[in-house]
Short mmCIF file of C-alpha atoms in Angstrom, two decimals:
data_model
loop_
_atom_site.label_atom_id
_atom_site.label_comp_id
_atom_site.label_asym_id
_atom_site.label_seq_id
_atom_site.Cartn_x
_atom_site.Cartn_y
_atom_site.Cartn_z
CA UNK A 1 14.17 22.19 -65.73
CA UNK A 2 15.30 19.63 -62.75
CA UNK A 3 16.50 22.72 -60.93
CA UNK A 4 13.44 24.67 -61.15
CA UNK A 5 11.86 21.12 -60.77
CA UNK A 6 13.55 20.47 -57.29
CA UNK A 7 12.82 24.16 -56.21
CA UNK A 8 8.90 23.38 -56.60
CA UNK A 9 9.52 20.07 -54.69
CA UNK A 10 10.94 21.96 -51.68
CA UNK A 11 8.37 24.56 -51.58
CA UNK A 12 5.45 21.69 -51.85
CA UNK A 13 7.18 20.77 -48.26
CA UNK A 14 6.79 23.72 -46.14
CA UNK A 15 3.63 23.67 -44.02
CA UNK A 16 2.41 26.98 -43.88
CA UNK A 17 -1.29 27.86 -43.15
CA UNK A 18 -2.80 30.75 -43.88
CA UNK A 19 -2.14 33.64 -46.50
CA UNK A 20 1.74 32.92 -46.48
CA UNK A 21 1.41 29.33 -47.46
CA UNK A 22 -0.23 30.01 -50.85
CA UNK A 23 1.74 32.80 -51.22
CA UNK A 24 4.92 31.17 -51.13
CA UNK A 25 3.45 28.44 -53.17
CA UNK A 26 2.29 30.78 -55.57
CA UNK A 27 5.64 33.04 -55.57
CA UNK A 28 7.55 29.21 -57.00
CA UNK A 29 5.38 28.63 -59.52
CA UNK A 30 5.13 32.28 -61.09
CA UNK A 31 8.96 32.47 -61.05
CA UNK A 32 8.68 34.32 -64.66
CA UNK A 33 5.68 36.52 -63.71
CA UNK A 34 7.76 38.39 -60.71
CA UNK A 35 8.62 42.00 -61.73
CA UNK A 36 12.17 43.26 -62.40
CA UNK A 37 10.64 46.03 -60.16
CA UNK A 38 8.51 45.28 -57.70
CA UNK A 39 6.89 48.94 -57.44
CA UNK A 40 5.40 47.82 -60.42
CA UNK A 41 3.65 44.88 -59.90
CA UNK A 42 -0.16 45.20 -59.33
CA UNK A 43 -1.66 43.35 -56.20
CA UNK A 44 -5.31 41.59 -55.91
CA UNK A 45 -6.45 44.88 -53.55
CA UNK A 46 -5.52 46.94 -55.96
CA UNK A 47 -7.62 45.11 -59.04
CA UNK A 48 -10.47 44.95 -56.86
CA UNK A 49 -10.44 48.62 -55.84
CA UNK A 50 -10.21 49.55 -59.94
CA UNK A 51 -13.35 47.27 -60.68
CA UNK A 52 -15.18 48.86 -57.77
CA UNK A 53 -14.79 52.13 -59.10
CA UNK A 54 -14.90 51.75 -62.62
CA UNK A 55 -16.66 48.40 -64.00
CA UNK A 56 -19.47 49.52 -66.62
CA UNK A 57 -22.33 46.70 -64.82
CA UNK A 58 -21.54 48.58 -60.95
CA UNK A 59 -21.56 51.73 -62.14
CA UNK A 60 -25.03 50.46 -64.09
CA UNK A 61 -26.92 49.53 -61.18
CA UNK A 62 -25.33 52.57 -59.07
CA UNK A 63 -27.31 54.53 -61.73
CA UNK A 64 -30.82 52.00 -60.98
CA UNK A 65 -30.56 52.66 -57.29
CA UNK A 66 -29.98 56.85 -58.10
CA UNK A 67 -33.75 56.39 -60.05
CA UNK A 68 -35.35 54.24 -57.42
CA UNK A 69 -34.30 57.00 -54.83
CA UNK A 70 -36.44 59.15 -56.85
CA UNK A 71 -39.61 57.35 -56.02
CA UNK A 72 -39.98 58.97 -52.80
CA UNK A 73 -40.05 62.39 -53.75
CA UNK A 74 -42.37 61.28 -56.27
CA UNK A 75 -44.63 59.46 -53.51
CA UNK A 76 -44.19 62.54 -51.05
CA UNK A 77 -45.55 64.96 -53.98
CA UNK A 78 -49.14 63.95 -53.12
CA UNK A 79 -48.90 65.94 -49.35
CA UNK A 80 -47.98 69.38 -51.47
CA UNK A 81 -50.29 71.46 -53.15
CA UNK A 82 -50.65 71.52 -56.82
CA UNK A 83 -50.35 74.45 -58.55
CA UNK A 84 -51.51 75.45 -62.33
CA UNK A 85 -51.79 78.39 -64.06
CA UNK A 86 -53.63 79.20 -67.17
CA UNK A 87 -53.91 81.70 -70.03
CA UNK A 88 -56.30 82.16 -72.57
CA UNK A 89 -55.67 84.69 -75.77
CA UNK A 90 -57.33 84.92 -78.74
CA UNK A 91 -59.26 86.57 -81.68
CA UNK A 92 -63.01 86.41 -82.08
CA UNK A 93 -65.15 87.96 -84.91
CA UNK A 94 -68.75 88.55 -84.18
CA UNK A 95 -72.01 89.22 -86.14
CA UNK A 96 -74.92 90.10 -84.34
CA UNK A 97 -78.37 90.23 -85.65
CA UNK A 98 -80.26 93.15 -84.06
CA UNK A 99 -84.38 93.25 -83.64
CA UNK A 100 -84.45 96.24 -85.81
CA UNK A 101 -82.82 93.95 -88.48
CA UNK A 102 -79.34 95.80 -88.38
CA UNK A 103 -76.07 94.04 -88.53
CA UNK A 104 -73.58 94.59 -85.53
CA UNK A 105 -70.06 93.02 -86.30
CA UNK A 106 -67.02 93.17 -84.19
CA UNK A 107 -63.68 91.64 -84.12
CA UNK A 108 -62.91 90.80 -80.42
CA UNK A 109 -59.45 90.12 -78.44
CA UNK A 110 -60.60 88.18 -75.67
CA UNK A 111 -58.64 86.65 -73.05
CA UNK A 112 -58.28 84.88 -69.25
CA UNK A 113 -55.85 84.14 -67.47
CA UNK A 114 -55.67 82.30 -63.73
CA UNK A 115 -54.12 80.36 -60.77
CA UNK A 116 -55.64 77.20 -59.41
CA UNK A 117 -54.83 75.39 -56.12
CA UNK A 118 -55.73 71.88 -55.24
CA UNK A 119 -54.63 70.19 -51.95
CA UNK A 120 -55.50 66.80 -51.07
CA UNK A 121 -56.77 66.36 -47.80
CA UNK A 122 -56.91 62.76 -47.73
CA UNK A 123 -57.27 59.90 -49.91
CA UNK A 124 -57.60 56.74 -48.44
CA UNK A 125 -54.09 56.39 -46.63
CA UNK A 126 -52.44 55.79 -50.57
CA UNK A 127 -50.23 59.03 -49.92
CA UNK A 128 -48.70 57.66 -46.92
CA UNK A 129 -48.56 54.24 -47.78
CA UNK A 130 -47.04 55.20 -51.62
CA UNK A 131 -44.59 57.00 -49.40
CA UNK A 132 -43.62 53.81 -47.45
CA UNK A 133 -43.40 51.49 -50.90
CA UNK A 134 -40.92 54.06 -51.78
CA UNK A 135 -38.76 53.72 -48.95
CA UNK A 136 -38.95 49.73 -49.08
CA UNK A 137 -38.21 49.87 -52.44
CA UNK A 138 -35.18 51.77 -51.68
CA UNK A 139 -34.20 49.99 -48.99
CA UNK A 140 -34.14 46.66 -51.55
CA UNK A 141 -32.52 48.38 -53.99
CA UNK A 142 -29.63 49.29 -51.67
CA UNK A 143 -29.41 45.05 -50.71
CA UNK A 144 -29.80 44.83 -54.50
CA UNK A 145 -26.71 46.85 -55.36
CA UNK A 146 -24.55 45.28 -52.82
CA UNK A 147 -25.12 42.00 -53.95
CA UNK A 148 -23.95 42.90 -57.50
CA UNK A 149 -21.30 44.81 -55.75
CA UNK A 150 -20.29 41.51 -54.17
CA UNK A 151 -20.59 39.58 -57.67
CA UNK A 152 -18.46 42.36 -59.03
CA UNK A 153 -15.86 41.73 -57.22
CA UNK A 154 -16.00 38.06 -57.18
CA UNK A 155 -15.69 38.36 -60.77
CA UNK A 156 -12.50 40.56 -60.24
CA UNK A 157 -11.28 37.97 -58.09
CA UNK A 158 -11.73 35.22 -60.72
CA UNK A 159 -10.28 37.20 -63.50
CA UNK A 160 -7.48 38.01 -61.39
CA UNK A 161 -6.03 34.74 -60.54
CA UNK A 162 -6.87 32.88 -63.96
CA UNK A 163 -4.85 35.19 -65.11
CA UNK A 164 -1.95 34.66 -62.60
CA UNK A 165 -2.48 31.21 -62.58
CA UNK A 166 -2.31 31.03 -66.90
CA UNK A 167 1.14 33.00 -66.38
CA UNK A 168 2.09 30.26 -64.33
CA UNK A 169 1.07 27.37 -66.76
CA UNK A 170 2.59 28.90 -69.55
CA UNK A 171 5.94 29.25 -67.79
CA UNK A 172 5.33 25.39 -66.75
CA UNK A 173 4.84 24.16 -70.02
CA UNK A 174 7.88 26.56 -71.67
CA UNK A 175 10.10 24.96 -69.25
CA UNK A 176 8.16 21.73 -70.11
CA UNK A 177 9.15 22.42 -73.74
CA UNK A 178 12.93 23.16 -73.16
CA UNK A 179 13.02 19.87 -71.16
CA UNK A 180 11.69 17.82 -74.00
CA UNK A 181 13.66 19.62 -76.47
CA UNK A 182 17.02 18.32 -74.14
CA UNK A 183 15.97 15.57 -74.29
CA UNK A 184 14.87 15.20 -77.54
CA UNK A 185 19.03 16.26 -78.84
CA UNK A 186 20.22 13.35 -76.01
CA UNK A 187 18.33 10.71 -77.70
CA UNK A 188 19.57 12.01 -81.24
CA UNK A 189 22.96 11.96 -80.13
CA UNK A 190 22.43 8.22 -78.37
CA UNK A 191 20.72 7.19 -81.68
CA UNK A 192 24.21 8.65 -83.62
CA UNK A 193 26.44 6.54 -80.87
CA UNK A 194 24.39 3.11 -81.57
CA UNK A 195 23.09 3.26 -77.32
CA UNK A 196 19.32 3.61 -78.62
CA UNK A 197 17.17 2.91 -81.56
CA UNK A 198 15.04 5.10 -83.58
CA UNK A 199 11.78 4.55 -81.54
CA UNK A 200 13.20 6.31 -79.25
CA UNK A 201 14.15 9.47 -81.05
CA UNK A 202 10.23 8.89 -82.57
CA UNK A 203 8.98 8.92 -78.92
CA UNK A 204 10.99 11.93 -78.01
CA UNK A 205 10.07 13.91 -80.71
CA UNK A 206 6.26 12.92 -80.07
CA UNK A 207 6.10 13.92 -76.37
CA UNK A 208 7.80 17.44 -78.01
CA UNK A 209 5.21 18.07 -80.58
CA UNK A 210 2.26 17.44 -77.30
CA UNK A 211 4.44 19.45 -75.22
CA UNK A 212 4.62 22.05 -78.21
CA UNK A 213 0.71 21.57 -78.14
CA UNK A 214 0.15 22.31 -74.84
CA UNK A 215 1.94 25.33 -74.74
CA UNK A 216 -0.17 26.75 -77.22
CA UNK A 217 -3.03 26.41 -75.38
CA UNK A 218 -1.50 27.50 -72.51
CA UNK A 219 -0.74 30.72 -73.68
CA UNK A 220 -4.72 30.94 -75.74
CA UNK A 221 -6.02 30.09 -72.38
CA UNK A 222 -4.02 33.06 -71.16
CA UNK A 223 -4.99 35.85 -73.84
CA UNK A 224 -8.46 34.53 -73.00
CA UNK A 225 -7.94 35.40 -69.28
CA UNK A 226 -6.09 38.51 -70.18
CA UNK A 227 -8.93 39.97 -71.95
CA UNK A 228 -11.62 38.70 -69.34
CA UNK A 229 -9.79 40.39 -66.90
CA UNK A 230 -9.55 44.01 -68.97
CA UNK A 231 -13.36 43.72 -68.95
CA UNK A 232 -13.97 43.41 -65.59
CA UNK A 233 -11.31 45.65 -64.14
CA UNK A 234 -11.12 48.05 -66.40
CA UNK A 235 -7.28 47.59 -67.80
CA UNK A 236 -5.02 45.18 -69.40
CA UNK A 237 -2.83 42.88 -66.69
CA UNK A 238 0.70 43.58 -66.26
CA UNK A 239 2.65 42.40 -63.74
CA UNK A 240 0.43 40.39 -61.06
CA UNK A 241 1.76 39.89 -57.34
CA UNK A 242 0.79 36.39 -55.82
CA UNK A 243 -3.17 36.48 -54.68
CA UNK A 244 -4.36 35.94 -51.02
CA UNK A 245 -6.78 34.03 -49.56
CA UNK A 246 -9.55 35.95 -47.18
CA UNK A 247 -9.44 33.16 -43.89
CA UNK A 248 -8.83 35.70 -41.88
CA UNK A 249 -12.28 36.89 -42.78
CA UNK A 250 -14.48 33.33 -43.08
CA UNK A 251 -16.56 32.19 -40.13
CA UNK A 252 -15.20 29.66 -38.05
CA UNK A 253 -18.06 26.39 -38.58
CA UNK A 254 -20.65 25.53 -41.33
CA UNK A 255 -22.89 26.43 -39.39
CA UNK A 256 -21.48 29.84 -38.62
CA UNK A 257 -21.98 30.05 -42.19
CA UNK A 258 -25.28 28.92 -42.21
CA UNK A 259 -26.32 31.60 -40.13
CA UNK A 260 -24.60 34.41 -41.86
CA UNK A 261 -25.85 33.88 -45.20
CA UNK A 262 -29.32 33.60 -44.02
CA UNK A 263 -28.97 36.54 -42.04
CA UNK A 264 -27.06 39.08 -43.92
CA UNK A 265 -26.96 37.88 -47.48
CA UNK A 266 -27.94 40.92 -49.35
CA UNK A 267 -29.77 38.76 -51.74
CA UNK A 268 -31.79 37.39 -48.68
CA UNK A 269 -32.13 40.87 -47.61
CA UNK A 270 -33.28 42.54 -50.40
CA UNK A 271 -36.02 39.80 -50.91
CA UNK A 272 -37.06 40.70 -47.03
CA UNK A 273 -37.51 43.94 -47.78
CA UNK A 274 -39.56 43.15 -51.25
CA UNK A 275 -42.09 41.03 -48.82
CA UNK A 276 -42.69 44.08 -47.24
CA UNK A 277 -43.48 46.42 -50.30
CA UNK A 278 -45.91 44.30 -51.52
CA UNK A 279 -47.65 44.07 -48.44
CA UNK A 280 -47.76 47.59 -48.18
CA UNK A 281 -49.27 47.68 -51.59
CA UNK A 282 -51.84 45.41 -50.27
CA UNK A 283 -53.07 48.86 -48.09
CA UNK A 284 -52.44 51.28 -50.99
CA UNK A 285 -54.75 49.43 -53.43
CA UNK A 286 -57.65 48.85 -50.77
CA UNK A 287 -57.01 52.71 -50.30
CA UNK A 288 -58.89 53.38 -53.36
CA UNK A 289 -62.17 51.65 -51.79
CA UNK A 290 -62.25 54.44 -49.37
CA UNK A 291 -63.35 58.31 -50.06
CA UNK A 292 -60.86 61.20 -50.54
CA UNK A 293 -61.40 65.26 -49.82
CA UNK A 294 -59.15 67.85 -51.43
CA UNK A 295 -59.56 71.42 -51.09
CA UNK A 296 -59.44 73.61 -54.47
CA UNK A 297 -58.54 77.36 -54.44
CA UNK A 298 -58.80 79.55 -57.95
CA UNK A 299 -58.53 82.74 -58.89
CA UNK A 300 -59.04 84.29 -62.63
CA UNK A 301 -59.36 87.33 -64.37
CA UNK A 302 -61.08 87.90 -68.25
CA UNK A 303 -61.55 90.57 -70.31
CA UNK A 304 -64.34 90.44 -73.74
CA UNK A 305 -64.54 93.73 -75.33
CA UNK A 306 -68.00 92.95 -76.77
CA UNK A 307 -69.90 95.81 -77.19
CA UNK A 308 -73.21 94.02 -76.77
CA UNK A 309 -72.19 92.50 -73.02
CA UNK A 310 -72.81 95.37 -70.45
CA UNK A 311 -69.45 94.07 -68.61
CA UNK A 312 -65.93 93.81 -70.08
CA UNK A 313 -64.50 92.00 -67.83
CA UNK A 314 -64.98 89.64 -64.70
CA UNK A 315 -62.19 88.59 -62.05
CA UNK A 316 -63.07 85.42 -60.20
CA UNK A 317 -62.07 84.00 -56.96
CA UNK A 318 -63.30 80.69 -55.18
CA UNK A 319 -62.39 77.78 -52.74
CA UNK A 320 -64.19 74.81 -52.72
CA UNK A 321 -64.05 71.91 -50.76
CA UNK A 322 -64.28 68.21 -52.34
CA UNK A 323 -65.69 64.89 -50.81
CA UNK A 324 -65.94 61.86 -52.89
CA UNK A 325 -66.53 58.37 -52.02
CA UNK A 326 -66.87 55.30 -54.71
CA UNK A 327 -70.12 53.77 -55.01
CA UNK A 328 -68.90 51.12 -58.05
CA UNK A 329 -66.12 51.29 -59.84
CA UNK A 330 -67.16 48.14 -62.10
CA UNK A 331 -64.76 45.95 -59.75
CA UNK A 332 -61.30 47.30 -60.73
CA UNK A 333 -59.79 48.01 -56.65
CA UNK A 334 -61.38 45.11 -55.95
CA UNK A 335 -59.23 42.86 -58.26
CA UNK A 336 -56.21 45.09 -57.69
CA UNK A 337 -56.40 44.39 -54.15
CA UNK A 338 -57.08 40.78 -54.58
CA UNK A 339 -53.95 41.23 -57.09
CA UNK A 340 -51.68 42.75 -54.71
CA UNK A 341 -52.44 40.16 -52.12
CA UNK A 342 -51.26 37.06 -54.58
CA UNK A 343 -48.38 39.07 -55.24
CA UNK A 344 -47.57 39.75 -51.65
CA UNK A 345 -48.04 35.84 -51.15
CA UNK A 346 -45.70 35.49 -54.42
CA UNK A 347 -42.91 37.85 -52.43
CA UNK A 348 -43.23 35.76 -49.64
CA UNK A 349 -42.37 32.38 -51.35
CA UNK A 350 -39.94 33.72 -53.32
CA UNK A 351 -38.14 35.06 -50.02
CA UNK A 352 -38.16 31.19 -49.30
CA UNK A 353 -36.35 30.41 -52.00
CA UNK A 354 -33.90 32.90 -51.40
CA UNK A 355 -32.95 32.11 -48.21
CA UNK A 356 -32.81 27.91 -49.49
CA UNK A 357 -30.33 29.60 -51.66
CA UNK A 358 -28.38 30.79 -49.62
CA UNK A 359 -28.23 28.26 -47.79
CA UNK A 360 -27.25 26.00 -50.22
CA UNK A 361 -24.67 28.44 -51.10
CA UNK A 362 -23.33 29.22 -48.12
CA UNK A 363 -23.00 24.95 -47.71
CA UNK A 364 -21.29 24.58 -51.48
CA UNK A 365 -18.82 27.59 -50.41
CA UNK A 366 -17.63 26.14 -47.07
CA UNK A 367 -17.40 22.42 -48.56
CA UNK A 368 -15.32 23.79 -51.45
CA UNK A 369 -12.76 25.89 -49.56
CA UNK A 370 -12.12 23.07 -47.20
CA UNK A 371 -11.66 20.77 -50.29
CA UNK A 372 -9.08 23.44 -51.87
CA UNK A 373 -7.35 23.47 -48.69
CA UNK A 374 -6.92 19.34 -49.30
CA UNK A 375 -6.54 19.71 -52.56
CA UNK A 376 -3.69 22.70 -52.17
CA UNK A 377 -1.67 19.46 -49.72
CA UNK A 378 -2.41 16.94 -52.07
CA UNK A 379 -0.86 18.61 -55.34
CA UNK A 380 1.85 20.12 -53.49
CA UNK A 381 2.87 16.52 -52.36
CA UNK A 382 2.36 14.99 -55.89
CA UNK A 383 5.04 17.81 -57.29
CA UNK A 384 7.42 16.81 -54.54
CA UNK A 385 7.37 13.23 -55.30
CA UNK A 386 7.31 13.50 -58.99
CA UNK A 387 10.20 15.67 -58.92
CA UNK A 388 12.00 13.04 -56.79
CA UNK A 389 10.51 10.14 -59.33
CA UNK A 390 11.89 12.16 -62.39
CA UNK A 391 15.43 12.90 -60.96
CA UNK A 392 15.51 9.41 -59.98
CA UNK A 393 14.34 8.03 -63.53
CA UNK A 394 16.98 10.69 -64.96
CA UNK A 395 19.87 8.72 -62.89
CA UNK A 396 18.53 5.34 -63.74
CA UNK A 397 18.48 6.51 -67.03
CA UNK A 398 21.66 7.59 -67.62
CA UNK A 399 22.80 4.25 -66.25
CA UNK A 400 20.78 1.86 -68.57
CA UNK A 401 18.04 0.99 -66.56
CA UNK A 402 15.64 3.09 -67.91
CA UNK A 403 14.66 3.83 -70.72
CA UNK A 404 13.78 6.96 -72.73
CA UNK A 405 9.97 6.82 -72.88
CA UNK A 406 10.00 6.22 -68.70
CA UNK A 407 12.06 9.42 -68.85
CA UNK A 408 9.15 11.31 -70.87
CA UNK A 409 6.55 9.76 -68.45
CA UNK A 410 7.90 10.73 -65.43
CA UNK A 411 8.30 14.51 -67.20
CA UNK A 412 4.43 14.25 -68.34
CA UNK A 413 3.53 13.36 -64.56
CA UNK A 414 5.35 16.22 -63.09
CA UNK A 415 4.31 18.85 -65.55
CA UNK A 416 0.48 17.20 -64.87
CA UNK A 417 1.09 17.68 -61.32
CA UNK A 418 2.37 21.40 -61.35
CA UNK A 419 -0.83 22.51 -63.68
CA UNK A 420 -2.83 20.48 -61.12
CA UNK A 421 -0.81 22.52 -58.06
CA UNK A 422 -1.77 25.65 -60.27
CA UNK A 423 -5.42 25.04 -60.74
CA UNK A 424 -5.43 24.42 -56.70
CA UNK A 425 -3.87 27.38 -55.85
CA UNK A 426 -6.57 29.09 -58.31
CA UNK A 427 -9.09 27.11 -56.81
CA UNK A 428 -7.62 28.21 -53.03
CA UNK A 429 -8.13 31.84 -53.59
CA UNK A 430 -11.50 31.91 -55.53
CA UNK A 431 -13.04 29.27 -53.06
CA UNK A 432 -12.00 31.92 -50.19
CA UNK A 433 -13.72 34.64 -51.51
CA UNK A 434 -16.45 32.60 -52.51
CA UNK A 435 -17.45 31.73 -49.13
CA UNK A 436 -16.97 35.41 -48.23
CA UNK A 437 -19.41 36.39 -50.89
CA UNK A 438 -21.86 33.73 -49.69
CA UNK A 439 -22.25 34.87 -46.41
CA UNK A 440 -22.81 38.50 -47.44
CA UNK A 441 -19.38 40.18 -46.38
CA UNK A 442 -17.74 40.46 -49.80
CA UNK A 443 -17.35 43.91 -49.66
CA UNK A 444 -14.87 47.18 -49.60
CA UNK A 445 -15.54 47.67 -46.02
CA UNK A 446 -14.59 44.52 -45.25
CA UNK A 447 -11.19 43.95 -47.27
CA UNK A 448 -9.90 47.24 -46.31
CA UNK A 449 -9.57 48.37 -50.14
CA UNK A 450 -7.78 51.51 -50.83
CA UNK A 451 -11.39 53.46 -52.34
CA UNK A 452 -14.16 55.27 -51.27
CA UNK A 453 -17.11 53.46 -50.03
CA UNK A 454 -19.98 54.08 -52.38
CA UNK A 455 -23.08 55.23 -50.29
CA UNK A 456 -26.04 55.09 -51.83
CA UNK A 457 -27.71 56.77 -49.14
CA UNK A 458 -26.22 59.98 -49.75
CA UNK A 459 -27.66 60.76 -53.27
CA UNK A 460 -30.99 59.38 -51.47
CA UNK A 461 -31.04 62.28 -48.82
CA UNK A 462 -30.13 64.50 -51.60
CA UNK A 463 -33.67 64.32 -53.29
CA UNK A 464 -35.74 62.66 -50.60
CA UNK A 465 -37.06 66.67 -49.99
CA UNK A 466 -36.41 68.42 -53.37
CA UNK A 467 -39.30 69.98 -54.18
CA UNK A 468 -38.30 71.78 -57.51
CA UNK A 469 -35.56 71.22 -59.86
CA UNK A 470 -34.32 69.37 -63.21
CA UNK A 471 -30.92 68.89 -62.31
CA UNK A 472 -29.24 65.56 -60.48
CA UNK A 473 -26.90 65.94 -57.76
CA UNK A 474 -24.10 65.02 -59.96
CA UNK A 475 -24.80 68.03 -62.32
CA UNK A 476 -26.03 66.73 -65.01
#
């Protein structure tokens, strides 16, 4: 224990910036989790990529956006022609009564069968302006899958490094647990030699029991993280490599930060873009106030073998042209304007809030990853001097100036300060992502991750123009 003890102390004193500071920081405390081969080992990159492609809720709102792209075709539909056909077959009995008071009955097969065309001319601008509601809505969507995109992987992030840093506590407190148990069998011995008393060995055996304690939750706290982590990327952990943080990434100021979040925050984005769908619904409901035309085309063909008729059968053929404007509808487009205008007004208060939001998360994000960075110095330095303080307590100790319970304290601080150095170095990673997720750049394209870039706007060109057809692009 004091040598792995004195190894932590001389890593808390290297002052590295960057990605290779917490590395190495990282690298002595997770002395048990590296891999007896390294090809093995499974970096953050590599969890993230997994989760991209394969976690269920990503994959969910992939599916969302794939339905929303629909609604354009839908909203284009109403500039094509609609087509129906009909057919008519039948039997028909018949019983005429005849002047001359004779009886005429006849069982006829009767039937029609035709072909009508409608095309709408126009229709208030609701075609074209459905069209545009479609596209917005879309365009949203997209901002609205990116931003679960970037939760995603935040979330991969998070289960990655509780994980690594659990590994790491549980080591701590096994070697924590050897340590006591040491010293534990010195006191006993002591106690058999007449140097201590039996408070002692009870103290001894106390701090072994908590110690014994703490590695049990240690190691629940790590099954927790284990399984959190086989949730959101998609496989048990094995072997973890040391996480990085994303600096190189971050904007330089607070108020760089500021500016990005507002600015390109996909949640702030997607809100923009909802503004301008209901605004545009503002034109398609007021569209029903005005008249519409449509042009109607049909052609049909019957046949009645009814002896009494002196034709059996007629073939049709028409076009007729349609003008209609509302007089009164009983105030329905009137309210459903006046509707779509509150909502609209809604849209554009909620796009507030967003973007105070985002602000406020873009602020809580910078704060906290300069306070890890502290925090990172501060519990490296408390490790180095409570190693020192124990291996000096250890000395005094052994010379009968100490006694045993000021050994077991200065063991309990230095234990306290490594799970401390653990949490910051968990704390250090997240925190960097965090503020890379609250300024809207938490994202494959930006970490480099070894995986195709989902792009939503290919399945979107797909069907923007299908006119026919039950199948999806994907097959199914």
């Amino acid at each position: 224990m004091n040598g792995r003890a004195a190894r932590t102390g001389r890593v808390g004193t290297r002052r590295r910036s960057g990605v290779g500071h917490v590395l190495v920081t990282w690298t002595a405390l997770a002395v048990s989790c590296a891999l007896p081969a390294a090809a093995r080992a499974e970096a953050l990159p590599e969890a993230l990529a997994k989760a991209y492609q394969t976690n269920p809720q990503l994959n969910a709102e992939r599916a969302r956006q794939r339905a929303t792209d629909e609604n354009v075709p839908q909203a284009l539909a109403g500039y094509r022609p609609q087509i129906v056909a009909s057919l008519s077959a039948g039997l028909q009995s018949v019983r005429n009564l005849l002047p001359d008071n004779t009886i005429q009955t006849a069982t006829l097969k009767p039937w029609t069968i035709g072909v009508t065309v409608t095309q709408t001319l126009f229709n208030g601008f609701r075609t074209a302006n459905s069209v545009r509601v479609a596209e917005l809505q879309v365009q949203s969507g997209r901002e609205a899958l990116r931003n679960v995109g970037q939760g995603v992987l935040l979330d991969a992030v998070t289960a990655y490094t509780n994980v690594l840093a659990n590994q790491s506590l549980v080591e701590a407190q096994r070697s924590n647990v050897a340590f006591l148990r040491e010293t534990l069998a010195v006191t006993q011995r002591r106690l058999n030699a007449g140097d201590v008393t039996p408070t002692d060995t009870a103290q001894a055996e106390a701090r072994l029991n908590r110690g014994l304690s703490d590695l049990n939750a240690a190691e629940v706290a790590l099954a927790i993280s284990q399984a959190t982590y086989a949730q959101v990327i998609g496989n048990p952990p094995s072997q973890l490599r040391p996480a990085e943080v994303v600096d190189r990434y971050l904007p330089r100021s607070r108020e760089d930060s500021l500016a990005m979040a507002i600015r390109e925050h996909p949640a702030v984005m997607a809100a923009g873009f909802d503004v301008d769908v209901a605004s545009t619904n503002i034109r398609v409901a007021e569209g029903a106030l005005l008249p519409s035309a449509n042009v109607q085309g049909s052609a049909s063909r019957s046949r009645d073998a009814d002896p009494t008729l002196s034709t059996l059968g007629t073939d049709q053929a028409s076009i007729v042209a349609n003008v209609t404007a509302p007089i009164y509808d009983g105030g329905q487009a009137a309210s459903q304007t006046r509707q779509a205008k509150e909502v609209a007004a809604q849209s554009r208060l909620v796009l507030d809030q967003v973007r105070n939001q985002a602000r406020t998360a873009a602020t809580s994000a910078w704060v906290a990853n300069e306070g890890a960075k502290i925090a990172v110095s501060a519990s490296e330095s408390e490790v180095k001097a409570a190693t020192v303080a124990l291996q000096g307590v250890q000395r005094e100790a052994a010379g009968g100036q100490r006694t045993t319970v000021d050994v077991l304290n200065s063991q309990a601080d230095l234990i306290q300060a490594k799970a401390r150095l653990i949490g910051a170095l968990r704390d250090r990673v997240i925190a960097s992502y965090t503020l890379l997720s609250a300024v809207g750049h938490l994202d494959v394209k930006t970490l480099s991750l070894n995986t195709p870039d989902y792009l939503p706007e290919v399945h979107y060109h797909q069907v923007r123009d299908a006119w026919h057809g039950l199948r999806t692009p994907s097959g199914q």
